[in-house]
CSV table of C-alpha atoms in Angstrom, one decimal:
chain,number,residue,atom,x,y,z
A,1,UNK,CA,0.0,-0.1,0.0
A,2,UNK,CA,1.1,3.6,-0.7
A,3,UNK,CA,-0.1,6.7,1.0
A,4,UNK,CA,0.1,9.7,-0.7
A,5,UNK,CA,-0.8,13.1,1.2
A,6,UNK,CA,-2.0,16.3,-0.2
A,7,UNK,CA,1.4,17.8,0.0
A,8,UNK,CA,2.7,15.5,-2.3
A,9,UNK,CA,0.0,16.2,-4.9
A,10,UNK,CA,1.8,17.8,-8.2
A,11,UNK,CA,0.1,20.9,-9.9
A,12,UNK,CA,0.1,21.2,-13.4
A,13,UNK,CA,-1.7,23.8,-16.1
A,14,UNK,CA,-4.8,22.6,-18.0
A,15,UNK,CA,-4.0,21.8,-22.0
A,16,UNK,CA,-6.2,24.9,-22.7
A,17,UNK,CA,-4.4,27.3,-20.4
A,18,UNK,CA,-7.6,28.1,-18.5
A,19,UNK,CA,-6.8,26.7,-15.2
A,20,UNK,CA,-4.6,24.3,-12.9
A,21,UNK,CA,-5.1,20.5,-12.5
A,22,UNK,CA,-3.8,19.0,-9.2
A,23,UNK,CA,-2.3,15.5,-10.2
A,24,UNK,CA,-2.6,12.6,-7.5
A,25,UNK,CA,-1.5,9.7,-9.5
A,26,UNK,CA,-0.2,8.9,-13.1
A,27,UNK,CA,1.1,5.6,-14.7
A,28,UNK,CA,5.0,5.3,-14.4
A,29,UNK,CA,6.7,7.4,-17.1
A,30,UNK,CA,3.3,9.1,-18.1
A,31,UNK,CA,3.2,12.8,-18.7
A,32,UNK,CA,0.4,15.3,-19.2
A,33,UNK,CA,0.6,14.9,-22.9
A,34,UNK,CA,1.3,11.1,-23.1
A,35,UNK,CA,-0.2,8.8,-20.3
A,36,UNK,CA,-2.0,5.3,-20.0
A,37,UNK,CA,-4.1,6.5,-16.9
A,38,UNK,CA,-4.1,9.8,-14.8
A,39,UNK,CA,-6.1,10.5,-11.4
A,40,UNK,CA,-6.5,14.4,-10.5
A,41,UNK,CA,-8.6,17.1,-9.3
A,42,UNK,CA,-9.5,20.6,-10.7
A,43,UNK,CA,-11.4,23.5,-9.6
A,44,UNK,CA,-13.8,25.0,-11.9
A,45,UNK,CA,-14.8,28.7,-11.4
A,46,UNK,CA,-16.3,29.5,-14.7
A,47,UNK,CA,-18.6,28.1,-17.5
A,48,UNK,CA,-16.3,26.8,-20.2
A,49,UNK,CA,-15.3,23.9,-22.8
A,50,UNK,CA,-13.2,21.4,-21.4
A,51,UNK,CA,-9.8,20.4,-22.9
A,52,UNK,CA,-9.8,17.7,-26.1
A,53,UNK,CA,-8.8,14.2,-24.5
A,54,UNK,CA,-9.3,12.3,-27.9
A,55,UNK,CA,-8.4,8.6,-27.2
A,56,UNK,CA,-9.3,8.9,-23.4
A,57,UNK,CA,-12.4,7.8,-21.4
A,58,UNK,CA,-13.1,10.4,-18.5
A,59,UNK,CA,-15.1,9.9,-15.2
A,60,UNK,CA,-15.8,12.8,-13.5
A,61,UNK,CA,-17.0,13.0,-9.7
A,62,UNK,CA,-18.1,16.1,-7.9
A,63,UNK,CA,-16.3,16.7,-4.6
A,64,UNK,CA,-17.0,20.1,-3.5
A,65,UNK,CA,-19.6,22.9,-4.6
A,66,UNK,CA,-23.4,23.1,-5.9
A,67,UNK,CA,-23.1,21.3,-8.8
A,68,UNK,CA,-22.2,21.3,-12.6
A,69,UNK,CA,-23.8,20.5,-15.9
A,70,UNK,CA,-21.9,18.8,-18.8
A,71,UNK,CA,-23.1,18.9,-22.3
A,72,UNK,CA,-21.4,16.8,-24.6
A,73,UNK,CA,-21.3,16.8,-28.3
A,74,UNK,CA,-19.7,13.5,-29.7
A,75,UNK,CA,-17.7,13.4,-33.2
A,76,UNK,CA,-20.8,11.8,-34.7
A,77,UNK,CA,-22.8,14.9,-33.5
A,78,UNK,CA,-24.7,13.2,-30.8
A,79,UNK,CA,-25.6,15.6,-28.0
A,80,UNK,CA,-25.9,14.2,-24.4
A,81,UNK,CA,-25.8,15.8,-20.7
A,82,UNK,CA,-24.9,15.0,-17.3
A,83,UNK,CA,-25.9,16.9,-14.3
A,84,UNK,CA,-23.9,16.5,-11.3
A,85,UNK,CA,-26.1,18.2,-8.5
A,86,UNK,CA,-25.0,16.4,-5.1
A,87,UNK,CA,-21.5,15.6,-3.7
A,88,UNK,CA,-20.1,12.4,-5.2
A,89,UNK,CA,-22.3,12.3,-8.3
A,90,UNK,CA,-20.3,11.1,-11.4
A,91,UNK,CA,-20.5,11.3,-14.8
A,92,UNK,CA,-18.4,9.0,-17.5
A,93,UNK,CA,-17.9,10.2,-21.2
A,94,UNK,CA,-15.6,10.3,-24.3
A,95,UNK,CA,-12.7,12.6,-23.8
A,96,UNK,CA,-12.8,13.3,-27.4
A,97,UNK,CA,-16.4,14.8,-27.1
A,98,UNK,CA,-16.8,18.6,-27.2
A,99,UNK,CA,-17.8,19.1,-23.5
A,100,UNK,CA,-19.2,22.4,-22.3
A,101,UNK,CA,-19.3,22.8,-18.5
A,102,UNK,CA,-21.7,25.0,-17.0
A,103,UNK,CA,-21.7,25.8,-13.2
A,104,UNK,CA,-25.1,25.5,-11.2
A,105,UNK,CA,-24.2,28.0,-8.3
A,106,UNK,CA,-20.6,29.0,-8.0
A,107,UNK,CA,-17.2,27.2,-8.4
A,108,UNK,CA,-16.5,23.4,-7.9
A,109,UNK,CA,-13.8,21.0,-7.6
A,110,UNK,CA,-14.0,17.7,-9.4
A,111,UNK,CA,-12.2,14.4,-9.2
A,112,UNK,CA,-11.3,13.0,-12.7
A,113,UNK,CA,-10.1,9.7,-13.8
A,114,UNK,CA,-8.8,9.7,-17.2
A,115,UNK,CA,-7.7,6.2,-19.0
A,116,UNK,CA,-6.4,5.4,-22.5
A,117,UNK,CA,-9.5,3.8,-24.3
A,118,UNK,CA,-8.6,0.4,-25.4
A,119,UNK,CA,-5.6,0.2,-23.2
A,120,UNK,CA,-6.9,0.6,-19.5
A,121,UNK,CA,-10.4,0.6,-18.0
A,122,UNK,CA,-11.5,2.0,-15.0
A,123,UNK,CA,-14.5,1.1,-12.7
A,124,UNK,CA,-15.2,3.8,-10.4
A,125,UNK,CA,-17.4,3.3,-6.9
A,126,UNK,CA,-18.7,5.5,-4.3
A,127,UNK,CA,-18.9,5.1,-0.8
A,128,UNK,CA,-21.3,7.3,0.9
A,129,UNK,CA,-22.9,7.6,4.5
A,130,UNK,CA,-20.6,5.0,6.1
A,131,UNK,CA,-21.3,2.4,3.3
A,132,UNK,CA,-19.0,-0.7,3.3
A,133,UNK,CA,-17.6,-1.9,0.0
A,134,UNK,CA,-15.7,-5.3,-0.1
A,135,UNK,CA,-13.2,-5.9,-2.9
A,136,UNK,CA,-12.1,-9.6,-3.7
A,137,UNK,CA,-8.8,-10.0,-5.2
A,138,UNK,CA,-8.6,-6.0,-6.1
A,139,UNK,CA,-6.5,-5.0,-9.2
A,140,UNK,CA,-4.5,-1.8,-8.9
A,141,UNK,CA,-7.1,0.2,-6.6
A,142,UNK,CA,-6.9,4.0,-5.6
A,143,UNK,CA,-9.0,5.2,-2.4
A,144,UNK,CA,-9.5,8.9,-2.2
A,145,UNK,CA,-11.3,10.1,1.2
A,146,UNK,CA,-13.3,12.8,0.2
A,147,UNK,CA,-15.6,13.5,3.6
A,148,UNK,CA,-14.1,12.3,6.7
A,149,UNK,CA,-11.9,9.4,7.7
A,150,UNK,CA,-12.0,6.5,5.4
A,151,UNK,CA,-11.5,3.0,7.0
A,152,UNK,CA,-9.6,0.0,5.2
A,153,UNK,CA,-9.4,-3.4,6.5
A,154,UNK,CA,-7.7,-6.6,4.8
A,155,UNK,CA,-8.3,-10.2,6.2
A,156,UNK,CA,-6.2,-10.0,9.6
A,157,UNK,CA,-7.1,-8.0,12.5
A,158,UNK,CA,-3.8,-6.3,12.5
A,159,UNK,CA,-4.3,-5.2,8.8
A,160,UNK,CA,-6.4,-2.0,9.4
A,161,UNK,CA,-5.6,1.5,8.2
A,162,UNK,CA,-7.4,4.8,8.4
A,163,UNK,CA,-7.2,7.3,5.4
A,164,UNK,CA,-7.7,10.9,6.5
A,165,UNK,CA,-9.9,13.3,4.5
A,166,UNK,CA,-7.9,14.6,1.2
A,167,UNK,CA,-5.5,11.7,1.2
A,168,UNK,CA,-5.1,8.9,-1.4
A,169,UNK,CA,-4.3,5.2,-0.9
A,170,UNK,CA,-2.9,3.0,-3.5
A,171,UNK,CA,-3.2,-0.7,-3.5
A,172,UNK,CA,-1.2,-3.1,-6.1
A,173,UNK,CA,-3.1,-6.0,-7.8
A,174,UNK,CA,-2.3,-9.0,-5.8
A,175,UNK,CA,-1.2,-7.3,-2.5
A,176,UNK,CA,-4.5,-8.5,-0.8
A,177,UNK,CA,-7.0,-11.3,-1.2
A,178,UNK,CA,-9.9,-9.0,0.2
A,179,UNK,CA,-10.2,-5.2,0.8
A,180,UNK,CA,-13.1,-3.8,2.9
A,181,UNK,CA,-13.6,0.1,2.6
A,182,UNK,CA,-15.9,2.0,5.0
A,183,UNK,CA,-16.3,5.6,4.7
A,184,UNK,CA,-18.7,8.7,4.9
A,185,UNK,CA,-17.8,9.6,1.7
A,186,UNK,CA,-15.1,8.4,-0.6
A,187,UNK,CA,-14.1,7.3,-4.3
A,188,UNK,CA,-12.6,4.2,-5.1
A,189,UNK,CA,-11.0,3.6,-8.6
A,190,UNK,CA,-10.1,0.2,-9.7
A,191,UNK,CA,-7.9,0.2,-12.9
A,192,UNK,CA,-8.0,-2.9,-15.2
A,193,UNK,CA,-5.4,-3.5,-18.1
A,194,UNK,CA,-7.1,-4.5,-21.3
A,195,UNK,CA,-5.4,-7.4,-22.8
A,196,UNK,CA,-4.0,-6.4,-26.3
């Protein structure tokens, strides 16, 4: 297991130059311009168009603020919308879409998972209100504590950990046969490689 504290997160500029991203984790040797998967957070302070991430699948989770509406236009001309109105609501969409973000009532912060389409697949789960999630033989997994303290437990009594709010825990594939996660509010991201 690897714990990453907020002071270890890396701040980078958006591709469109209109804001900053807090990078929490990225694949080994990955860069902002070329990566297989990346986990980050960003503050959105105004309406605007998202950067183009053609070739990537995106998942966005609302972690602070009153809400955001995402209006997507695909390369084929198909229009869709996602409404994130409460904390930990999420939306998944093609990074190549033209996506317009419209704030509901002031700035928000989002948690963002991006995976290279056809190479990696992310399964994102939300724990709310002291829900308990149990993972059997977990793959590469990240747990981010959004609200309060998140509890992690493996099979033995001594295998217990507390994850403070705003911290990220990384678990490698094969590290545990079982991992139980209990939290008032956390995001769990499982990263699955896609066989080529």
